[in-house]
Amino acid sequence: MSTIGKDKGASSQAQVFETEIGEGGELHQVVGKDVDTLTTQQGVPVADDQNSLKVGPRGPTLLEDFHFREKIFHFDHERIPERVVHARGYGVHGRFVLNESLADYTTAKVLTEVGEETPMFVRFSTVAGNRGSSDLARDVRGFAAKFYTKEGNWDIVGNNIPVFFIQDAIKFPDLIHAAKQEPDRGFPQAQTAHDNFWDFISLTPESMHMIMWIMSDRTIPRSFRFMEGFGVHSFRLINAEGKSTYVKFHFKPKLGLQSVAWNEAVKINGADPDFHRRDLWDAIDLGSPPEWDLGVQLFDDDFANSFEFDILDATKIIPEEQVPVKIIGSFVLDGLVDNFFAETEQVAFCTQNVVPGIGFTNDPLLQGRNFSYLDTQLKRLGSPNFTHIPINQPRGCPVHNFQQDGHMAMRNPKGRVNYEPNSWGGPRENPATGYRHFGAEENGRKAQVRSESFADHYSQARQFFVSQEPIEQKHIGDALVFELSKCERIDIREKMVGHLLNIDAGLAKTVAAGLGIETLPEPAETLFETRTDLPPSAALSIVRNGPQSFSGRKLGILVTDGAEAAIVKALVDGLKAIDAVYEIITPKIAGATLDDGTKVEGKQKIDGGPSILYDAVALVLSPDGAALLAKDKTAKDFVADAFGHAKFIGYVPDALPLIDKAGIAEDDMDEGLIELGSAKSVTGFLETCGQLRLWDRELRTDLDAA
Ligand code: HDD
């Protein structure tokens, strides 16, 4: 018995390694040939990785087995604390190239050396959900960018929304406690639709502008690739003369803006919780990496003093109509990580990471963040040496200083000197090129106060709402009704309607009606005279800034045996020509045989490829195929969902029985259902798909629109 056990381990070890085909075609097992030998962390070669050391085959395991102990010990410590916010994220590498110098405004090389390429790492994230939550939660998306510049690392730790919930960092723990799962029950996670969140919000009028943004479709993006990014705060640029100019940073996606419908988001979370990360991975892997323009809004003290709001208040935007966004360069995200943990999980963004020529303002949210990010990295990564982890190391410049020791120190200098100044040599401060803080004049009484210039909480909330297209306004109303309907406390719902009355009476009435509130509450009390009617801003609408074509988007092509090959080919060729992608969905994963005998591979079986995963769909079915699918619940859902989510649907006439059985009656057929009568009609269909959705359909068919 004992011999059998031992032999088994040894032989399976050999199989792990390599096989070689002999001259006669026979297979030889070659132990460790040209393959690295498995070792312990100490470099000791391992002979058996299948069986722990025992006293006899059925005896106790021995503590003496150092390989076993080390392996289990290491496994036990694999997890590090997840980020307290933005736990779920996805990181990729990229490159920034500057097209227009800002030398008049800043000395930062990254913003002055035209044509220079700066490596980047970007991590997208949701805020509230835990690391294992799903991608399509209604939530703000983090859009954090690290630029590895020649003068050190510069981080813009931004979001896909240009404003924030609160004005002072001291409220951040309360905001996040209220938003995340409730402490007694541990749910709901990754959603704000619960009492604690809305209780806090209803008591925090400064959040009202942000509430308009998060109840809009901005928080259910179609993909990271179709999102804007914002640095949020006013920062400073400082030029060679020491003059400061204020700046707000913007990332604008070249693909345009796009979001999904709420009902779709809910279903995507079930069908593919990794929808966003998979989308980004696929786009980069298939060679269509996403690109963004980097833009800046530049303004001076004169503008700041005359602007209706305080430029230090992170709950306010500066409308692009007032200060246009100047595009100065672009970045492409084209590099997948080699290892998720090493890069995405261990990357440490800090708002305090700025380079010479870029500085901070007194925005009290930014000031607090500058403490929090450094502090949190120590907790998460366990050592002040987190900057030694490759993903966090500066790449464009050397690092020289006398900070030493600590856990996991990887950069220990040689030699005797570890202080400065010294008479031995080594790095010295450099007043000419070193970082200089902007010498802002400050005075005032020490006090815990909020500036009165931060007091108007409703004007920009209204401006955002009136800047939306009717379908977008409807979605904001729907989202508010949905979220508040999940609050058990009626008084919280009513308080929120009171705030909405200060934003838009129509919206307040819609939400009240949706919640069954018969008598409108009083408008929320405001401390100051607060609301002016600001002009709408086109930049705030997704619909008005959507994609120009179907490029970068995905068509789901439902195909059955006997379907017209010419149509399938025309679709595939047409999509390739415009740099769009597709998936073939078939009743069986093996694929389908078309009417000319060619075989198409199925990427998804119908049950695994619901239409929510695609931007538009095409139904290319044979009469038999349509008859078969017309009996199938999943196939009917495929069509009904595409219709309900206002998608464009291309169909061959033979597919009509399925459309009918999916509940789309003849008089429901609209311009978004496009007949693919011939290969020629495919071009028109794909052109139409270039629009976002047929939102009018939702306005016509959704009860809530009435
Ligand atoms: Fe924050 C993470 C964005 C306010 C404290 N934040 C974090 C991340 C993003 C943002 C994108 C994820 C970074 C990554 O991918 O690793 N946070 C924002 C924006 C804010 C904001 C745009 C407002 C304008 N944050 C904010 C405040 C505080 C924090 C006011 C604290 C006072 N944020 C943190 C943190 C996190 C973080 C606790 C958690 C993980 C981390 O930092 O690295 O320090």
mmCIF file with all atom_site columns, N, CA, C and O in Angstrom, residues 494-528:
data_model
loop_
_atom_site.group_PDB
_atom_site.id
_atom_site.type_symbol
_atom_site.label_atom_id
_atom_site.label_alt_id
_atom_site.label_comp_id
_atom_site.label_asym_id
_atom_site.label_entity_id
_atom_site.label_seq_id
_atom_site.pdbx_PDB_ins_code
_atom_site.Cartn_x
_atom_site.Cartn_y
_atom_site.Cartn_z
_atom_site.occupancy
_atom_site.B_iso_or_equiv
_atom_site.pdbx_formal_charge
_atom_site.auth_seq_id
_atom_site.auth_comp_id
_atom_site.auth_asym_id
_atom_site.auth_atom_id
_atom_site.pdbx_PDB_model_num
ATOM 1   N N  . GLU A 1 494 ? -41.121 61.544 1.343   1.00 0.00 ? 494 GLU A N  1
ATOM 2   C CA . GLU A 1 494 ? -41.739 62.873 1.282   1.00 0.00 ? 494 GLU A CA 1
ATOM 3   C C  . GLU A 1 494 ? -40.692 63.980 1.347   1.00 0.00 ? 494 GLU A C  1
ATOM 4   O O  . GLU A 1 494 ? -40.777 64.976 0.635   1.00 0.00 ? 494 GLU A O  1
ATOM 5   N N  . LYS A 1 495 ? -39.696 63.762 2.185   1.00 0.00 ? 495 LYS A N  1
ATOM 6   C CA . LYS A 1 495 ? -38.624 64.778 2.282   1.00 0.00 ? 495 LYS A CA 1
ATOM 7   C C  . LYS A 1 495 ? -37.945 64.947 0.932   1.00 0.00 ? 495 LYS A C  1
ATOM 8   O O  . LYS A 1 495 ? -37.616 66.052 0.510   1.00 0.00 ? 495 LYS A O  1
ATOM 9   N N  . MET A 1 496 ? -37.743 63.826 0.262   1.00 0.00 ? 496 MET A N  1
ATOM 10  C CA . MET A 1 496 ? -37.075 63.907 -1.050  1.00 0.00 ? 496 MET A CA 1
ATOM 11  C C  . MET A 1 496 ? -37.950 64.659 -2.051  1.00 0.00 ? 496 MET A C  1
ATOM 12  O O  . MET A 1 496 ? -37.449 65.460 -2.845  1.00 0.00 ? 496 MET A O  1
ATOM 13  N N  . VAL A 1 497 ? -39.234 64.414 -2.018  1.00 0.00 ? 497 VAL A N  1
ATOM 14  C CA . VAL A 1 497 ? -40.117 65.149 -2.931  1.00 0.00 ? 497 VAL A CA 1
ATOM 15  C C  . VAL A 1 497 ? -40.046 66.642 -2.599  1.00 0.00 ? 497 VAL A C  1
ATOM 16  O O  . VAL A 1 497 ? -40.058 67.495 -3.496  1.00 0.00 ? 497 VAL A O  1
ATOM 17  N N  . GLY A 1 498 ? -39.905 66.961 -1.335  1.00 0.00 ? 498 GLY A N  1
ATOM 18  C CA . GLY A 1 498 ? -39.747 68.359 -0.919  1.00 0.00 ? 498 GLY A CA 1
ATOM 19  C C  . GLY A 1 498 ? -38.519 68.992 -1.570  1.00 0.00 ? 498 GLY A C  1
ATOM 20  O O  . GLY A 1 498 ? -38.552 70.142 -2.008  1.00 0.00 ? 498 GLY A O  1
ATOM 21  N N  . HIS A 1 499 ? -37.435 68.243 -1.657  1.00 0.00 ? 499 HIS A N  1
ATOM 22  C CA . HIS A 1 499 ? -36.237 68.771 -2.335  1.00 0.00 ? 499 HIS A CA 1
ATOM 23  C C  . HIS A 1 499 ? -36.491 68.912 -3.836  1.00 0.00 ? 499 HIS A C  1
ATOM 24  O O  . HIS A 1 499 ? -36.087 69.899 -4.450  1.00 0.00 ? 499 HIS A O  1
ATOM 25  N N  . LEU A 1 500 ? -37.170 67.903 -4.396  1.00 0.00 ? 500 LEU A N  1
ATOM 26  C CA . LEU A 1 500 ? -37.396 67.936 -5.855  1.00 0.00 ? 500 LEU A CA 1
ATOM 27  C C  . LEU A 1 500 ? -38.235 69.155 -6.230  1.00 0.00 ? 500 LEU A C  1
ATOM 28  O O  . LEU A 1 500 ? -38.069 69.726 -7.304  1.00 0.00 ? 500 LEU A O  1
ATOM 29  N N  . LEU A 1 501 ? -39.114 69.561 -5.321  1.00 0.00 ? 501 LEU A N  1
ATOM 30  C CA . LEU A 1 501 ? -39.925 70.757 -5.596  1.00 0.00 ? 501 LEU A CA 1
ATOM 31  C C  . LEU A 1 501 ? -39.042 71.988 -5.787  1.00 0.00 ? 501 LEU A C  1
ATOM 32  O O  . LEU A 1 501 ? -39.394 72.906 -6.511  1.00 0.00 ? 501 LEU A O  1
ATOM 33  N N  . ASN A 1 502 ? -37.905 71.997 -5.143  1.00 0.00 ? 502 ASN A N  1
ATOM 34  C CA . ASN A 1 502 ? -36.974 73.123 -5.324  1.00 0.00 ? 502 ASN A CA 1
ATOM 35  C C  . ASN A 1 502 ? -36.182 73.005 -6.625  1.00 0.00 ? 502 ASN A C  1
ATOM 36  O O  . ASN A 1 502 ? -35.476 73.931 -7.004  1.00 0.00 ? 502 ASN A O  1
ATOM 37  N N  . ILE A 1 503 ? -36.268 71.837 -7.250  1.00 0.00 ? 503 ILE A N  1
ATOM 38  C CA . ILE A 1 503 ? -35.495 71.616 -8.481  1.00 0.00 ? 503 ILE A CA 1
ATOM 39  C C  . ILE A 1 503 ? -36.401 71.779 -9.704  1.00 0.00 ? 503 ILE A C  1
ATOM 40  O O  . ILE A 1 503 ? -36.139 72.585 -10.595 1.00 0.00 ? 503 ILE A O  1
ATOM 41  N N  . ASP A 1 504 ? -37.481 70.996 -9.728  1.00 0.00 ? 504 ASP A N  1
ATOM 42  C CA . ASP A 1 504 ? -38.406 71.089 -10.856 1.00 0.00 ? 504 ASP A CA 1
ATOM 43  C C  . ASP A 1 504 ? -39.770 70.575 -10.401 1.00 0.00 ? 504 ASP A C  1
ATOM 44  O O  . ASP A 1 504 ? -39.887 69.391 -10.011 1.00 0.00 ? 504 ASP A O  1
ATOM 45  N N  . ALA A 1 505 ? -40.768 71.430 -10.488 1.00 0.00 ? 505 ALA A N  1
ATOM 46  C CA . ALA A 1 505 ? -42.086 71.060 -9.960  1.00 0.00 ? 505 ALA A CA 1
ATOM 47  C C  . ALA A 1 505 ? -42.649 69.857 -10.721 1.00 0.00 ? 505 ALA A C  1
ATOM 48  O O  . ALA A 1 505 ? -43.259 68.957 -10.126 1.00 0.00 ? 505 ALA A O  1
ATOM 49  N N  . GLY A 1 506 ? -42.414 69.808 -12.035 1.00 0.00 ? 506 GLY A N  1
ATOM 50  C CA . GLY A 1 506 ? -42.924 68.693 -12.842 1.00 0.00 ? 506 GLY A CA 1
ATOM 51  C C  . GLY A 1 506 ? -42.315 67.381 -12.389 1.00 0.00 ? 506 GLY A C  1
ATOM 52  O O  . GLY A 1 506 ? -43.011 66.376 -12.215 1.00 0.00 ? 506 GLY A O  1
ATOM 53  N N  . LEU A 1 507 ? -41.011 67.399 -12.170 1.00 0.00 ? 507 LEU A N  1
ATOM 54  C CA . LEU A 1 507 ? -40.328 66.182 -11.717 1.00 0.00 ? 507 LEU A CA 1
ATOM 55  C C  . LEU A 1 507 ? -40.864 65.770 -10.343 1.00 0.00 ? 507 LEU A C  1
ATOM 56  O O  . LEU A 1 507 ? -41.155 64.588 -10.091 1.00 0.00 ? 507 LEU A O  1
ATOM 57  N N  . ALA A 1 508 ? -41.031 66.745 -9.463  1.00 0.00 ? 508 ALA A N  1
ATOM 58  C CA . ALA A 1 508 ? -41.519 66.443 -8.113  1.00 0.00 ? 508 ALA A CA 1
ATOM 59  C C  . ALA A 1 508 ? -42.900 65.789 -8.184  1.00 0.00 ? 508 ALA A C  1
ATOM 60  O O  . ALA A 1 508 ? -43.180 64.803 -7.484  1.00 0.00 ? 508 ALA A O  1
ATOM 61  N N  . LYS A 1 509 ? -43.754 66.323 -9.075  1.00 0.00 ? 509 LYS A N  1
ATOM 62  C CA . LYS A 1 509 ? -45.115 65.763 -9.179  1.00 0.00 ? 509 LYS A CA 1
ATOM 63  C C  . LYS A 1 509 ? -45.080 64.356 -9.756  1.00 0.00 ? 509 LYS A C  1
ATOM 64  O O  . LYS A 1 509 ? -45.805 63.463 -9.299  1.00 0.00 ? 509 LYS A O  1
ATOM 65  N N  . THR A 1 510 ? -44.219 64.136 -10.768 1.00 0.00 ? 510 THR A N  1
ATOM 66  C CA . THR A 1 510 ? -44.104 62.792 -11.352 1.00 0.00 ? 510 THR A CA 1
ATOM 67  C C  . THR A 1 510 ? -43.684 61.791 -10.286 1.00 0.00 ? 510 THR A C  1
ATOM 68  O O  . THR A 1 510 ? -44.236 60.690 -10.178 1.00 0.00 ? 510 THR A O  1
ATOM 69  N N  . VAL A 1 511 ? -42.686 62.185 -9.506  1.00 0.00 ? 511 VAL A N  1
ATOM 70  C CA . VAL A 1 511 ? -42.164 61.254 -8.499  1.00 0.00 ? 511 VAL A CA 1
ATOM 71  C C  . VAL A 1 511 ? -43.215 61.029 -7.411  1.00 0.00 ? 511 VAL A C  1
ATOM 72  O O  . VAL A 1 511 ? -43.461 59.884 -6.985  1.00 0.00 ? 511 VAL A O  1
ATOM 73  N N  . ALA A 1 512 ? -43.865 62.104 -7.005  1.00 0.00 ? 512 ALA A N  1
ATOM 74  C CA . ALA A 1 512 ? -44.912 61.956 -5.979  1.00 0.00 ? 512 ALA A CA 1
ATOM 75  C C  . ALA A 1 512 ? -45.998 61.012 -6.489  1.00 0.00 ? 512 ALA A C  1
ATOM 76  O O  . ALA A 1 512 ? -46.445 60.104 -5.771  1.00 0.00 ? 512 ALA A O  1
ATOM 77  N N  . ALA A 1 513 ? -46.395 61.196 -7.751  1.00 0.00 ? 513 ALA A N  1
ATOM 78  C CA . ALA A 1 513 ? -47.448 60.335 -8.311  1.00 0.00 ? 513 ALA A CA 1
ATOM 79  C C  . ALA A 1 513 ? -46.969 58.892 -8.352  1.00 0.00 ? 513 ALA A C  1
ATOM 80  O O  . ALA A 1 513 ? -47.696 57.961 -7.967  1.00 0.00 ? 513 ALA A O  1
ATOM 81  N N  . GLY A 1 514 ? -45.738 58.694 -8.781  1.00 0.00 ? 514 GLY A N  1
ATOM 82  C CA . GLY A 1 514 ? -45.186 57.333 -8.872  1.00 0.00 ? 514 GLY A CA 1
ATOM 83  C C  . GLY A 1 514 ? -45.129 56.665 -7.513  1.00 0.00 ? 514 GLY A C  1
ATOM 84  O O  . GLY A 1 514 ? -45.205 55.441 -7.408  1.00 0.00 ? 514 GLY A O  1
ATOM 85  N N  . LEU A 1 515 ? -44.990 57.464 -6.456  1.00 0.00 ? 515 LEU A N  1
ATOM 86  C CA . LEU A 1 515 ? -44.882 56.905 -5.106  1.00 0.00 ? 515 LEU A CA 1
ATOM 87  C C  . LEU A 1 515 ? -46.233 56.883 -4.387  1.00 0.00 ? 515 LEU A C  1
ATOM 88  O O  . LEU A 1 515 ? -46.315 56.490 -3.228  1.00 0.00 ? 515 LEU A O  1
ATOM 89  N N  . GLY A 1 516 ? -47.251 57.357 -5.100  1.00 0.00 ? 516 GLY A N  1
ATOM 90  C CA . GLY A 1 516 ? -48.580 57.375 -4.482  1.00 0.00 ? 516 GLY A CA 1
ATOM 91  C C  . GLY A 1 516 ? -48.708 58.423 -3.389  1.00 0.00 ? 516 GLY A C  1
ATOM 92  O O  . GLY A 1 516 ? -49.505 58.264 -2.454  1.00 0.00 ? 516 GLY A O  1
ATOM 93  N N  . ILE A 1 517 ? -47.920 59.498 -3.454  1.00 0.00 ? 517 ILE A N  1
ATOM 94  C CA . ILE A 1 517 ? -48.052 60.584 -2.466  1.00 0.00 ? 517 ILE A CA 1
ATOM 95  C C  . ILE A 1 517 ? -49.137 61.528 -2.982  1.00 0.00 ? 517 ILE A C  1
ATOM 96  O O  . ILE A 1 517 ? -48.956 62.171 -4.015  1.00 0.00 ? 517 ILE A O  1
ATOM 97  N N  . GLU A 1 518 ? -50.249 61.572 -2.276  1.00 0.00 ? 518 GLU A N  1
ATOM 98  C CA . GLU A 1 518 ? -51.383 62.326 -2.816  1.00 0.00 ? 518 GLU A CA 1
ATOM 99  C C  . GLU A 1 518 ? -51.256 63.824 -2.609  1.00 0.00 ? 518 GLU A C  1
ATOM 100 O O  . GLU A 1 518 ? -51.544 64.613 -3.495  1.00 0.00 ? 518 GLU A O  1
ATOM 101 N N  . THR A 1 519 ? -50.803 64.215 -1.416  1.00 0.00 ? 519 THR A N  1
ATOM 102 C CA . THR A 1 519 ? -50.655 65.657 -1.162  1.00 0.00 ? 519 THR A CA 1
ATOM 103 C C  . THR A 1 519 ? -49.183 66.011 -1.183  1.00 0.00 ? 519 THR A C  1
ATOM 104 O O  . THR A 1 519 ? -48.381 65.427 -0.429  1.00 0.00 ? 519 THR A O  1
ATOM 105 N N  . LEU A 1 520 ? -48.834 66.950 -2.049  1.00 0.00 ? 520 LEU A N  1
ATOM 106 C CA . LEU A 1 520 ? -47.419 67.307 -2.146  1.00 0.00 ? 520 LEU A CA 1
ATOM 107 C C  . LEU A 1 520 ? -46.935 67.913 -0.838  1.00 0.00 ? 520 LEU A C  1
ATOM 108 O O  . LEU A 1 520 ? -47.630 68.741 -0.238  1.00 0.00 ? 520 LEU A O  1
ATOM 109 N N  . PRO A 1 521 ? -45.747 67.526 -0.373  1.00 0.00 ? 521 PRO A N  1
ATOM 110 C CA . PRO A 1 521 ? -45.214 68.152 0.843   1.00 0.00 ? 521 PRO A CA 1
ATOM 111 C C  . PRO A 1 521 ? -44.795 69.588 0.549   1.00 0.00 ? 521 PRO A C  1
ATOM 112 O O  . PRO A 1 521 ? -44.763 70.016 -0.600  1.00 0.00 ? 521 PRO A O  1
ATOM 113 N N  . GLU A 1 522 ? -44.446 70.301 1.587   1.00 0.00 ? 522 GLU A N  1
ATOM 114 C CA . GLU A 1 522 ? -43.874 71.648 1.409   1.00 0.00 ? 522 GLU A CA 1
ATOM 115 C C  . GLU A 1 522 ? -42.495 71.502 0.764   1.00 0.00 ? 522 GLU A C  1
ATOM 116 O O  . GLU A 1 522 ? -41.789 70.525 1.046   1.00 0.00 ? 522 GLU A O  1
ATOM 117 N N  . PRO A 1 523 ? -42.100 72.474 -0.052  1.00 0.00 ? 523 PRO A N  1
ATOM 118 C CA . PRO A 1 523 ? -40.718 72.434 -0.554  1.00 0.00 ? 523 PRO A CA 1
ATOM 119 C C  . PRO A 1 523 ? -39.733 72.439 0.605   1.00 0.00 ? 523 PRO A C  1
ATOM 120 O O  . PRO A 1 523 ? -40.014 73.026 1.654   1.00 0.00 ? 523 PRO A O  1
ATOM 121 N N  . ALA A 1 524 ? -38.596 71.778 0.409   1.00 0.00 ? 524 ALA A N  1
ATOM 122 C CA . ALA A 1 524 ? -37.598 71.727 1.483   1.00 0.00 ? 524 ALA A CA 1
ATOM 123 C C  . ALA A 1 524 ? -37.166 73.142 1.843   1.00 0.00 ? 524 ALA A C  1
ATOM 124 O O  . ALA A 1 524 ? -37.035 73.997 0.972   1.00 0.00 ? 524 ALA A O  1
ATOM 125 N N  . GLU A 1 525 ? -36.929 73.334 3.132   1.00 0.00 ? 525 GLU A N  1
ATOM 126 C CA . GLU A 1 525 ? -36.495 74.672 3.573   1.00 0.00 ? 525 GLU A CA 1
ATOM 127 C C  . GLU A 1 525 ? -35.085 74.937 3.101   1.00 0.00 ? 525 GLU A C  1
ATOM 128 O O  . GLU A 1 525 ? -34.247 74.033 3.072   1.00 0.00 ? 525 GLU A O  1
ATOM 129 N N  . THR A 1 526 ? -34.830 76.156 2.720   1.00 0.00 ? 526 THR A N  1
ATOM 130 C CA . THR A 1 526 ? -33.471 76.490 2.309   1.00 0.00 ? 526 THR A CA 1
ATOM 131 C C  . THR A 1 526 ? -32.965 77.632 3.171   1.00 0.00 ? 526 THR A C  1
ATOM 132 O O  . THR A 1 526 ? -33.733 78.506 3.576   1.00 0.00 ? 526 THR A O  1
ATOM 133 N N  . LEU A 1 527 ? -31.693 77.585 3.465   1.00 0.00 ? 527 LEU A N  1
ATOM 134 C CA . LEU A 1 527 ? -31.118 78.575 4.373   1.00 0.00 ? 527 LEU A CA 1
ATOM 135 C C  . LEU A 1 527 ? -31.006 79.951 3.738   1.00 0.00 ? 527 LEU A C  1
ATOM 136 O O  . LEU A 1 527 ? -31.119 80.963 4.369   1.00 0.00 ? 527 LEU A O  1
ATOM 137 N N  . PHE A 1 528 ? -30.742 79.915 2.430   1.00 0.00 ? 528 PHE A N  1
ATOM 138 C CA . PHE A 1 528 ? -30.529 81.180 1.737   1.00 0.00 ? 528 PHE A CA 1
ATOM 139 C C  . PHE A 1 528 ? -31.475 81.235 0.549   1.00 0.00 ? 528 PHE A C  1
ATOM 140 O O  . PHE A 1 528 ? -32.090 80.255 0.185   1.00 0.00 ? 528 PHE A O  1
#
